[in-house]
Structure formats: C-alpha cells, structure tokens
Coordinates of C-alpha atoms and ligand atoms in Angstrom, one line a residue:
M257 CA -87.4 12.5 -11.0
S258 CA -84.0 11.5 -10.2
L259 CA -82.9 12.3 -6.2
A260 CA -81.1 15.1 -6.8
D261 CA -84.0 17.0 -8.1
R262 CA -86.2 15.4 -6.5
F263 CA -83.4 17.1 -3.1
A264 CA -83.7 20.1 -5.0
A265 CA -87.1 20.5 -5.3
I266 CA -87.4 20.5 -1.5
T267 CA -83.9 23.1 -1.1
T268 CA -85.6 25.7 -3.6
T269 CA -85.6 29.2 -1.4
E270 CA -88.7 30.1 -3.5
R271 CA -91.4 31.3 -1.6
P272 CA -94.3 29.5 -2.2
A273 CA -96.8 31.9 -5.2
R274 CA -100.4 30.1 -3.8
T275 CA -101.2 28.7 -0.9
D276 CA -104.5 28.3 0.0
V277 CA -106.4 27.3 3.4
I278 CA -108.2 23.4 4.2
L279 CA -107.6 22.9 7.3
G280 CA -108.9 24.2 9.8
R281 CA -107.4 22.9 13.7
A282 CA -103.4 21.9 13.0
V283 CA -101.7 21.3 16.6
V284 CA -97.8 21.2 16.5
L285 CA -96.3 19.5 19.7
G286 CA -92.3 20.8 21.0
S287 CA -91.6 24.8 19.8
S288 CA -88.0 24.3 19.7
M289 CA -86.7 24.4 15.4
A290 CA -89.1 21.3 13.1
G291 CA -92.2 22.2 16.1
L292 CA -92.0 25.8 14.6
M293 CA -91.1 25.6 11.4
A294 CA -93.9 23.2 10.9
A295 CA -96.0 25.8 12.6
R296 CA -94.7 28.7 10.0
V297 CA -95.6 26.8 6.8
L298 CA -99.0 25.0 8.5
S299 CA -100.1 28.5 9.6
D300 CA -100.4 29.4 5.2
H301 CA -102.6 26.3 6.0
A302 CA -104.9 26.4 8.7
D303 CA -107.7 28.9 10.6
E304 CA -105.2 27.7 14.2
V305 CA -102.2 26.4 15.3
L306 CA -101.4 25.7 18.6
V307 CA -98.0 24.8 19.6
I308 CA -97.6 22.5 22.6
E309 CA -94.7 22.9 25.0
R310 CA -93.4 22.3 28.0
D311 CA -90.9 24.4 28.4
E312 CA -91.7 27.8 29.6
T313 CA -90.9 29.9 27.2
P314 CA -87.1 32.2 28.1
A315 CA -87.3 35.7 28.9
N316 CA -83.9 36.8 28.1
D317 CA -82.1 34.0 25.1
E318 CA -81.2 31.4 27.2
P319 CA -80.9 28.0 27.3
R320 CA -83.9 25.8 28.0
P321 CA -83.7 22.4 30.1
G322 CA -86.5 21.0 26.8
V323 CA -83.3 21.7 24.8
P324 CA -80.4 21.1 26.7
Q325 CA -78.0 21.3 23.1
G326 CA -78.2 24.1 23.7
T327 CA -75.4 25.4 25.6
Q328 CA -73.5 24.1 22.2
V329 CA -71.7 24.6 19.5
H330 CA -74.7 25.6 16.9
A331 CA -74.4 26.8 13.5
L332 CA -77.1 27.2 10.5
L333 CA -75.6 25.4 7.6
P334 CA -76.2 27.4 4.7
S335 CA -79.3 25.8 2.9
G336 CA -80.9 25.4 6.7
A337 CA -80.2 29.6 6.7
A338 CA -82.0 29.9 2.9
Q339 CA -85.0 28.2 3.8
L340 CA -85.4 30.7 7.6
D341 CA -84.3 33.5 4.6
R342 CA -87.4 31.6 2.7
W343 CA -89.8 31.1 5.1
F344 CA -88.8 35.0 7.0
P345 CA -87.9 37.3 4.5
G346 CA -85.3 39.8 5.5
F347 CA -84.5 37.1 8.5
Y348 CA -80.7 37.3 7.6
A349 CA -81.0 41.3 7.2
D350 CA -82.7 41.1 10.3
T351 CA -80.4 39.2 12.7
I352 CA -76.9 40.3 11.6
A353 CA -79.0 43.9 12.4
E354 CA -80.1 42.8 15.6
G355 CA -76.3 41.7 16.9
L356 CA -75.8 38.0 14.9
V357 CA -71.8 38.1 13.3
E358 CA -71.0 37.4 10.2
P359 CA -67.6 36.7 9.1
T360 CA -65.7 36.9 5.5
P361 CA -64.8 33.6 4.2
D362 CA -60.5 35.1 4.5
Q363 CA -61.2 34.9 8.6
A364 CA -62.7 31.3 7.6
Y365 CA -60.0 28.8 8.7
T366 CA -61.1 25.1 8.2
Y367 CA -59.0 22.3 8.9
V368 CA -58.8 19.0 7.8
N369 CA -55.9 16.9 10.4
G370 CA -54.3 20.3 11.4
V371 CA -53.9 21.3 7.5
R372 CA -56.2 24.4 6.0
R373 CA -58.8 23.9 3.4
V374 CA -58.2 26.1 0.8
T375 CA -61.0 29.0 1.0
P376 CA -64.4 27.5 -0.5
P377 CA -65.8 30.1 -2.9
P378 CA -68.4 31.9 -2.0
L379 CA -71.4 30.2 -1.9
T380 CA -74.3 32.3 -3.4
E381 CA -77.4 30.9 -2.3
S382 CA -76.3 31.7 1.0
R383 CA -74.8 31.8 3.7
T384 CA -73.8 30.0 7.3
L385 CA -75.8 30.7 10.5
I386 CA -73.2 30.7 13.4
S387 CA -74.9 32.5 16.3
T388 CA -76.0 30.9 19.7
R389 CA -78.3 28.1 19.9
P390 CA -80.8 30.4 22.0
F391 CA -80.2 33.6 20.0
L392 CA -80.8 31.7 16.8
E393 CA -84.4 30.0 17.9
S394 CA -86.1 32.2 19.5
R395 CA -85.4 34.8 16.2
V396 CA -87.6 32.2 14.7
R397 CA -89.8 31.6 17.7
Q398 CA -91.1 35.0 17.7
R399 CA -91.7 35.8 14.5
T400 CA -93.5 32.6 14.2
L401 CA -95.7 33.8 17.2
A402 CA -95.9 37.1 15.1
R403 CA -98.2 35.7 13.2
P404 CA -101.8 36.4 13.8
N405 CA -103.0 32.1 13.5
V406 CA -100.6 30.8 15.4
R407 CA -100.4 30.1 19.3
L408 CA -98.1 28.4 22.3
V409 CA -99.4 26.9 25.2
H410 CA -97.6 25.7 28.1
G411 CA -98.2 22.0 28.6
R412 CA -96.8 18.6 28.4
A413 CA -98.6 16.7 25.3
D414 CA -98.3 13.0 26.1
G415 CA -101.0 10.6 23.0
I416 CA -102.6 11.4 20.9
G417 CA -106.6 10.6 19.7
F418 CA -107.6 8.3 17.1
T419 CA -111.0 8.4 15.2
G420 CA -111.1 5.8 12.5
D421 CA -107.6 5.5 10.7
R422 CA -107.6 9.4 11.2
V423 CA -105.8 11.1 13.7
T424 CA -108.0 14.3 15.4
S425 CA -107.2 14.6 18.2
A426 CA -104.1 15.7 20.2
Q427 CA -103.9 15.0 24.6
Y428 CA -101.4 17.2 26.8
V429 CA -100.6 18.2 30.6
P430 CA -101.3 22.0 30.9
A431 CA -98.7 23.5 32.8
G432 CA -99.3 23.4 36.8
S433 CA -101.6 21.1 35.4
T434 CA -102.5 17.7 36.8
E435 CA -105.0 16.6 34.1
K436 CA -105.3 15.7 30.8
V437 CA -107.5 17.6 28.0
S438 CA -107.2 17.0 24.8
V439 CA -108.1 19.1 22.1
D440 CA -109.2 18.7 18.2
A441 CA -106.8 18.7 15.2
D442 CA -107.6 18.3 11.5
L443 CA -103.5 17.4 11.3
V444 CA -101.0 16.6 14.5
V445 CA -97.1 17.2 13.4
D446 CA -94.7 15.0 16.1
A447 CA -91.7 17.7 16.8
T448 CA -90.7 16.5 19.8
G449 CA -86.9 15.4 19.7
R450 CA -85.5 12.0 19.5
S451 CA -86.6 10.9 22.6
S452 CA -90.1 11.2 20.3
R453 CA -92.8 8.9 21.8
L454 CA -94.7 8.5 18.6
S455 CA -93.5 4.8 18.2
D456 CA -94.9 4.1 21.3
W457 CA -98.1 5.9 21.0
L458 CA -98.7 4.4 17.8
G459 CA -97.8 0.8 19.0
A460 CA -100.3 1.1 22.1
A461 CA -103.6 1.6 19.6
G462 CA -102.5 -0.9 18.1
W463 CA -100.7 1.0 14.8
P464 CA -97.6 -0.8 13.6
Q465 CA -94.0 0.9 14.2
P466 CA -91.3 2.5 12.5
R467 CA -88.0 1.0 12.4
L468 CA -85.2 2.9 14.7
T469 CA -81.8 2.2 13.4
R470 CA -79.0 3.6 15.6
M471 CA -75.5 4.1 14.9
P472 CA -73.1 4.2 18.2
I473 CA -71.2 7.3 17.7
K474 CA -70.2 7.7 21.3
L475 CA -69.3 11.8 21.0
N476 CA -68.8 14.0 24.1
Y477 CA -68.6 17.5 23.5
A478 CA -67.5 20.9 25.5
S479 CA -68.5 24.1 25.0
A480 CA -67.4 27.5 26.6
L481 CA -67.7 30.7 26.7
F482 CA -65.2 34.2 26.4
D483 CA -64.6 36.9 26.1
R484 CA -64.5 39.2 22.5
K485 CA -63.2 42.1 21.9
P486 CA -65.5 43.9 18.7
D487 CA -63.4 43.7 16.0
E488 CA -61.6 40.7 16.5
V489 CA -64.3 38.3 14.2
L490 CA -62.5 35.1 13.3
L491 CA -63.7 31.2 12.4
S492 CA -62.5 27.8 12.7
T493 CA -63.2 24.6 12.5
A494 CA -60.9 22.0 13.3
Q495 CA -60.9 18.3 12.8
T496 CA -58.5 15.4 13.1
M497 CA -60.2 11.7 11.5
A498 CA -59.6 8.4 12.4
G499 CA -57.0 6.3 10.7
T500 CA -54.4 9.1 10.1
G501 CA -52.8 7.5 14.8
Q502 CA -53.9 10.4 16.5
K503 CA -56.8 10.5 17.8
P504 CA -60.6 11.7 16.0
R505 CA -61.5 15.0 16.9
M506 CA -63.0 18.3 16.5
G507 CA -63.5 21.4 17.5
G508 CA -65.4 24.6 16.4
V509 CA -64.4 29.1 17.7
L510 CA -67.5 30.8 16.2
P511 CA -67.4 34.7 16.9
V512 CA -71.2 35.4 18.6
E513 CA -73.4 37.6 19.7
N514 CA -72.8 40.1 22.4
N515 CA -69.0 40.3 22.0
R516 CA -68.8 36.2 22.7
W517 CA -66.1 34.3 21.8
L518 CA -67.8 30.1 21.4
V519 CA -65.7 27.3 21.4
L520 CA -66.0 23.9 21.6
V521 CA -63.3 20.7 21.7
A522 CA -64.7 17.5 21.2
G523 CA -63.7 14.1 21.0
F524 CA -65.3 10.4 20.8
A525 CA -66.0 7.3 23.1
E526 CA -63.4 7.3 25.9
D527 CA -61.8 10.5 25.1
R528 CA -63.7 12.9 27.5
P529 CA -63.5 16.7 27.6
S530 CA -64.0 17.7 31.7
R531 CA -66.2 20.2 32.2
E532 CA -62.5 22.0 34.4
F533 CA -61.9 24.3 32.6
E534 CA -57.8 23.7 32.9
D535 CA -58.3 20.3 30.5
F536 CA -60.8 23.2 28.0
Q537 CA -57.7 24.9 28.0
R538 CA -54.9 22.1 27.5
R539 CA -56.8 20.7 25.1
C540 CA -56.9 23.4 22.9
R541 CA -53.2 24.7 23.7
E542 CA -51.5 20.7 21.9
D543 CA -55.0 19.3 20.1
F544 CA -55.5 22.1 17.8
P545 CA -54.3 24.4 15.8
W546 CA -53.2 28.2 16.7
V547 CA -57.0 29.6 16.4
Y548 CA -57.8 27.9 19.3
S549 CA -55.8 28.6 22.1
H550 CA -55.0 32.2 21.1
V551 CA -58.5 33.2 21.7
V552 CA -59.3 30.5 25.0
D553 CA -55.4 32.0 26.7
N554 CA -55.7 35.5 25.6
N555 CA -59.5 36.1 26.3
A556 CA -61.5 35.7 30.2
M557 CA -64.0 32.8 30.3
A558 CA -67.6 33.6 30.7
G559 CA -69.5 31.1 32.8
E560 CA -68.1 27.9 32.3
V561 CA -67.4 25.2 30.0
V562 CA -70.0 23.0 29.2
T563 CA -70.3 19.8 28.6
Y564 CA -72.7 16.8 26.1
H565 CA -72.3 13.8 25.8
Q566 CA -74.4 12.4 23.1
A567 CA -75.0 8.4 21.7
D568 CA -75.8 7.4 18.9
S569 CA -77.3 9.2 15.5
R570 CA -80.9 7.5 15.0
R571 CA -83.6 7.8 12.7
R572 CA -86.7 5.7 12.3
D573 CA -88.1 5.0 8.7
Y574 CA -92.3 5.3 9.1
D575 CA -91.7 6.1 5.2
E576 CA -91.2 2.1 5.1
L577 CA -94.5 1.6 7.5
D578 CA -97.3 -0.5 6.2
R579 CA -100.3 1.4 7.1
F580 CA -99.9 4.8 9.1
P581 CA -102.4 7.8 10.5
A582 CA -103.7 10.1 8.5
G583 CA -103.7 13.0 10.1
L584 CA -100.1 12.7 11.7
I585 CA -96.2 14.4 10.6
V586 CA -93.4 13.7 12.2
A587 CA -90.7 16.1 11.9
G588 CA -87.3 17.0 12.6
D589 CA -85.5 14.9 15.7
A590 CA -87.9 13.1 16.1
V591 CA -88.2 11.7 12.6
A592 CA -83.6 10.9 12.9
S593 CA -81.0 12.7 14.7
F594 CA -77.4 12.6 13.7
N595 CA -73.4 12.5 14.9
P596 CA -74.6 16.7 15.3
I597 CA -70.2 17.5 14.7
Y598 CA -71.6 17.7 11.2
G599 CA -74.7 21.2 11.6
Q600 CA -77.0 19.2 9.9
G601 CA -80.0 18.6 12.6
M602 CA -81.6 22.1 11.8
T603 CA -80.8 22.3 8.6
S604 CA -83.1 18.8 8.2
A605 CA -86.2 20.4 10.7
T606 CA -85.6 23.7 8.1
L607 CA -86.4 21.4 5.2
H608 CA -88.4 19.3 6.6
A609 CA -90.7 22.3 7.3
S610 CA -89.8 22.5 3.0
C611 CA -92.3 18.6 2.3
L612 CA -95.0 19.8 4.4
S613 CA -95.1 22.8 3.0
A614 CA -94.7 21.3 -0.3
Y615 CA -97.5 18.3 1.2
L616 CA -99.9 21.3 1.5
R617 CA -99.7 22.2 -2.1
S618 CA -100.3 19.3 -3.7
N619 CA -104.3 19.2 -3.0
P620 CA -103.8 16.0 -0.2
P621 CA -106.5 13.8 -0.1
L622 CA -106.0 14.6 3.7
D623 CA -107.8 11.7 5.0
Q624 CA -105.2 10.0 4.1
P625 CA -101.7 8.8 5.2
A626 CA -99.1 11.4 4.2
W627 CA -97.2 9.5 2.5
G628 CA -96.0 11.8 -0.3
Y629 CA -94.4 14.7 3.3
L630 CA -92.6 10.8 4.6
R631 CA -90.8 9.9 1.0
D632 CA -89.7 13.9 0.9
V633 CA -88.9 14.2 4.2
R634 CA -87.0 10.8 3.2
V635 CA -85.4 12.0 0.3
V636 CA -83.6 14.7 3.1
V637 CA -82.6 11.6 5.9
D638 CA -81.6 9.6 3.8
A639 CA -78.8 12.9 2.5
A640 CA -78.1 13.6 5.5
W641 CA -77.7 10.1 6.9
Q642 CA -75.1 9.2 4.1
I643 CA -73.0 11.8 4.3
S644 CA -72.3 11.5 8.7
T645 CA -72.6 8.2 8.7
F646 CA -70.5 7.4 6.6
A647 CA -67.5 9.4 7.5
D648 CA -68.8 7.7 11.8
L649 CA -68.2 4.7 10.5
A650 CA -64.8 5.1 9.8
L651 CA -64.3 5.7 13.7
P652 CA -62.5 3.1 15.8
H653 CA -65.6 2.7 18.2
V654 CA -68.4 2.2 15.9
N655 CA -69.1 -1.3 14.2
G656 CA -71.8 -0.9 12.2
P657 CA -74.8 -1.0 10.5
F658 CA -72.7 -0.7 7.3
P659 CA -74.5 0.2 4.5
R660 CA -74.7 -2.3 1.1
G661 CA -71.8 -0.9 -2.0
Y662 CA -70.0 0.1 1.6
R663 CA -66.9 -0.1 0.4
L664 CA -66.8 1.1 -2.7
T665 CA -68.3 4.0 -0.9
K666 CA -65.7 4.5 1.4
W667 CA -63.1 5.2 -1.1
F668 CA -64.9 6.8 -4.0
T669 CA -65.7 9.0 -1.2
G670 CA -62.4 9.4 0.5
L671 CA -60.7 10.0 -3.3
I672 CA -63.0 13.1 -3.4
F673 CA -62.9 14.2 0.4
S674 CA -58.7 14.0 0.3
A675 CA -59.9 15.6 -3.5
S676 CA -61.5 18.4 -2.1
L677 CA -59.1 19.8 0.7
Y678 CA -56.4 21.4 -2.9
D679 CA -58.7 21.8 -5.3
A680 CA -61.4 24.4 -4.7
R681 CA -64.3 23.4 -7.3
L682 CA -64.1 20.0 -5.5
N683 CA -64.0 21.8 -2.9
D684 CA -66.9 23.4 -3.3
D685 CA -69.6 20.6 -4.9
F686 CA -68.1 19.1 -1.9
A687 CA -69.2 22.6 0.5
R688 CA -72.4 22.5 -1.3
V689 CA -73.7 18.4 -0.7
T690 CA -72.2 18.7 2.6
T691 CA -74.0 21.7 3.8
M692 CA -77.8 20.5 1.7
L693 CA -77.7 23.0 -0.5
A694 CA -76.9 19.6 -3.1
H695 CA -78.3 15.6 -3.4
P696 CA -74.8 13.7 -2.3
N697 CA -74.9 12.6 -6.0
L698 CA -73.3 15.2 -6.8
L699 CA -70.0 13.6 -5.8
A700 CA -71.1 10.7 -8.5
Q701 CA -70.9 12.4 -11.5
P702 CA -67.4 11.3 -13.3
K703 CA -67.2 13.7 -14.4
T704 CA -66.6 14.8 -11.0
L705 CA -64.1 10.6 -9.9
A706 CA -62.6 12.0 -13.4
R707 CA -61.7 15.2 -11.7
A708 CA -60.6 13.4 -8.6
L709 CA -58.5 11.0 -10.0
R710 CA -56.6 13.5 -11.8
G711 CA -55.7 15.4 -8.6
L712 CA -54.9 11.9 -7.2
I713 CA -50.5 13.0 -7.2
P714 CA -49.5 11.8 -4.3
R715 CA -49.5 14.2 -0.9
P716 CA -48.9 13.3 2.2
V717 CA -52.6 14.7 4.3
P718 CA -49.6 16.2 7.1
V719 CA -51.3 15.4 11.1
A720 CA -49.8 18.2 12.5
A721 CA -52.1 19.7 15.3
T722 CA -49.9 23.4 14.9
G723 CA -51.7 24.1 11.8
D724 CA -50.6 27.4 9.7
R725 CA -50.2 31.0 10.8
Ligands
FAD88 C1 -74.5 19.1 21.3 C2 -75.3 19.0 19.7 C3 -74.9 20.7 18.8 C4 -75.6 20.5 17.6 N1 -74.5 20.9 17.2 C5 -75.6 21.2 16.1 C6 -75.3 22.5 14.7 O1 -74.1 22.9 14.5 N2 -75.9 23.0 13.6 C7 -77.3 21.9 13.3 O2 -77.7 22.9 12.8 N3 -77.7 21.5 14.4 C8 -77.6 21.0 15.3 N4 -77.3 19.7 16.7 C9 -78.9 19.0 16.4 C10 -80.0 20.2 17.2 O3 -79.9 20.2 18.2 C11 -81.5 18.7 16.5 O4 -81.7 18.4 15.4 C12 -82.7 20.2 16.2 O5 -82.1 21.2 17.5 C13 -83.7 20.0 16.0 O6 -85.1 20.5 16.4 P1 -85.5 19.4 17.4 O7 -87.1 20.1 16.8 O8 -86.7 18.2 15.5 O9 -86.1 19.5 18.5 P2 -85.6 19.8 19.8 O10 -84.5 20.6 19.7 O11 -85.0 18.7 20.8 O12 -86.1 19.9 20.9 C14 -87.7 19.4 20.7 C15 -88.9 20.3 21.6 O13 -89.8 20.0 22.3 C16 -90.2 20.4 23.6 N5 -91.0 18.6 24.3 C17 -90.3 17.2 23.9 N6 -91.3 16.4 24.7 C18 -92.2 17.6 24.8 C19 -93.9 17.3 25.6 N7 -93.6 16.5 25.4 N8 -94.2 17.9 25.8 C20 -94.3 19.8 24.4 N9 -93.4 19.6 24.4 C21 -92.0 19.1 24.1 C22 -88.5 19.9 24.1 O14 -88.9 20.9 25.5 C23 -88.5 20.4 22.5 O15 -88.8 21.9 23.2 C24 -77.1 19.6 17.6 C25 -77.3 18.9 18.2 C26 -76.4 18.6 19.3 C27 -77.2 17.8 21.1

C-alpha cells in the first residue's frame, strides 16, 4: 500500500463496523487529547478503561497546569475535527450549539507576507474547529467519560511493570497520597505529553530507548482574550516568512466561545513578545495586517497577556527499535510534538487513536509488540514532521537536522507554496495537506508540479504588514 493510501486509511471518517472486546483492563496515562481519544477507542475493546491523570479536572473551561499551552491559541484542523465526529457522532453540531463559533470562508483572512491568500474552496470533509483549548478538551473529556466503562483516576503515573516481555501493570501515586500503587493492565497507553518518561522507564528496565530527534525552533507565543460583540466574526492567520527581509512572525485572530476574541502574536529566537499589553498592541498595529489592530484597539482585554516558549519540535521513533514490550502503546506528544504554528498536535492525537482502533480491530497477537500500530503512527508523524520542519528549516536560527534531498524538496515545496497563493486549485491541494486531510505526497504528483510550473510567471510577493481592507 502506498503511503498516501495508508494515510487515507488512517484519516478515514468511517465508523468501525465491528469492534470486539479483546482486553480486560486498559490503563491510559494522561487525560489530555491523546489520552482521552485513546480511552474512547479502547472503550470499544476493553471491559474497563482506567485513565490516570495528574491534574484535577477543572470545574469550568479553565486552563490547567498539566496542559500549560492551554492558554494559547489552539485550532483543530479539519482532519482532527472529522475524527472527533467519527468517534463522537454529532460532535461538531453539538459544540456549535454549545457556543462554538463557525466563521464562513468569506470571514477568513489568511495572509502570507501581508498578501491575502485566495480563499480556499470549502473543504467538504470537515471544518476547522475554533475555540479555546480548555473548551474543546472539556467537550472531549465529557464524552469520553460518558462511556460506561471509562473511569478517571486522579494521580501521578510513575512507571510500568513487566512480566517477561510484556507490560502487565501501571504504577501511580494517587492524589493526596505518597504511596505508589500498582494496577494490573492488559494494555498500557502512555499519553503523558512531550515530557513523557516512557523512554526512561524502558531504559531502566533494560529495554532499548528510542532515538530522540529535536529541531530547535525557539518559538515565542503571546496570546490574549478580548471581548467580542456576538455578531462580529472574523478569522485570521498571518505569517511573515523567513527570507523576506523581515522578521519571521506569526499571528492569529480567532472568534471563540463566550463572545471573546483570542489573539496571538508570535516570534522566534530573540524576537519575544512580552507580557505587557503595550508591546502586544504595538505588535498588532505594526507587524500584522489591519484585522489585528482592529480587534485589539476596539475591544477590552479580558484577563492578561500570557506568554509561552517552545524550544524545539521533537520526535521519538519507537517503531525503529528492534525490541519493544508487548502490551504497550504510546500516543500524542509523547511520540512527537511539532511547531504549534502549524496546528498539527491535537489532530495527530486523534489520528493516533485511529491507528489504535485499526490495530485493535486487526486481531493482533497481544503477546507481541504493537508494531502495526507503531508503524501507522510513523506515517502520521512523518507527514506532520515533513510539513512543519521543512518550513522551519528556512528560519535563520534553525540549523538542522536536514533530511535527505532537502534542497530539491525545498525548491519544489517553495514553488507549490508560491503558486498556491494565487491558484485556487493548488491552494486546495496545499490546504488538504497542511490540514492533514491528505498525505504530503499529494503535492509530489507530476500534474501538481506541472500546474505550479505553468503559473511560474514571476510575481513579486509583496511584504506589507498592513495588507488589504
Ligand atoms: C503554544 C502551543 C500552541 C498550540 N497550538 C495548537 C493548535 O493550534 N492546534 C493543535 O492541534 N495543537 C496545538 N498545539 C499542540 C497541542 O497542544 C498538543 O499537541 C496536544 O495537547 C498533545 O496532546 P497530548 O494528550 O499528547 O499531550 P498533552 O496535552 O501535553 O497532555 C499530557 C497529559 O498528561 C498528563 N500527565 C503528564 N504527566 C503525567 C503523569 N506522570 N501522570 C498522570 N498524568 C500526567 C498531563 O497533566 C496532561 O493531561 C499547541 C501547542 C503549544 C505549545
């Protein structure tokens, strides 16, 4: 099967026709997007699913310490939104009814180097889901915990236990206690995020550890909420790219639930937005198109400017190991976490759950490592990594690692990217790939290249921060 076909099978929105219970107890470590989605899938295949989470469940849609990025702009790409509808039928419609805002294509302003992109044709499969991160996560949590065989336990996961070549238990310290307890499990899922300790736990038990690859992106985010009039809906992303003579920057204006705007300004390396409102406002006025100052100058800020630094994109290639225990799964950021400006993380987590479902429906030998799952996850990680790191390698402070064939792929991707700014068809293909609806190989087809070359009439790409109006 080609990579594109495997990717299509993973991103399918078809609901499984048949699911068999093949596990007694499954234990999931971490209850953020990856853990919740894994628990939802496991609820079809296990008598009991125990989810162990360090944080208390927030009473309202508030950010929580275990997901410190939760204050920052988050959007769920169409592929991830489609997966939520797959696993929780009616999710999109129900969340609209609960206050999710749905901008129409003509309310979306996407800028590259100050130039507004042609409006992408509607992506029929699904739509980007725009809300605050805690709002989205709490809707996924409610629906997962509504499954009768899923239970959330408050405690800190602290290890896994082995019987021979199999993981057969998970250890955790219950909240309010200092004593570790062990719970038997037929399958353990590590979904504890990018600081997962699974590799250390494996190493300590004499198992090989996965290769860890890091790309130092040095990304600096600042986000703030503003009041919004209910009928005012605009959606914007804006990007100034490296190599234009200007500082590479990224911004976003999102209409979110409870009549709020969520506004983001981001820079790299030494270009760090501060927590001062004046700096935030100046950046919106001077560095971004009109939409940004329009929102920030005309509405009251709700709360404070919150900053966030992400040092690197990173991946752990568990599928490459020559030995891996049976009864063990790893999902979400614990496998790979990317530059967040591409919005791939939560969608990847939903796709890892899709890989888990396919694995559990394949009549797998449970006394063997879940290689089938790990290989499918690799397809998802490679696709997301290719998109985000290729773009990041153009940043002046990023010095690798460069993949094989980098120069040629850079030329080719740059060509398609430029053409997609003006060509609606290429824009659609490009959007399908960047929103994880299609594998990047869609852009490597000869007909795509031919179309991009045909449009290669030299066009100046203006670098204007004010954009259109
Ligand atoms: C600034 C920023 C902006 C982003 N924007 C987007 C975006 O627009 N779109 C998008 O799709 N993605 C975005 N992401 C990425 C997204 O936040 C992550 O990919 C996603 O949250 C990964 O989910 P996860 O469940 O794998 O891990 P996490 O969300 O990191 O959650 C890990 C969970 O495990 C728990 N945990 C950790 N250790 C333990 C332990 N020992 N015991 C018990 N529980 C534990 C934590 O409390 C937490 O609940 C962004 C990331 C950042 C940093």
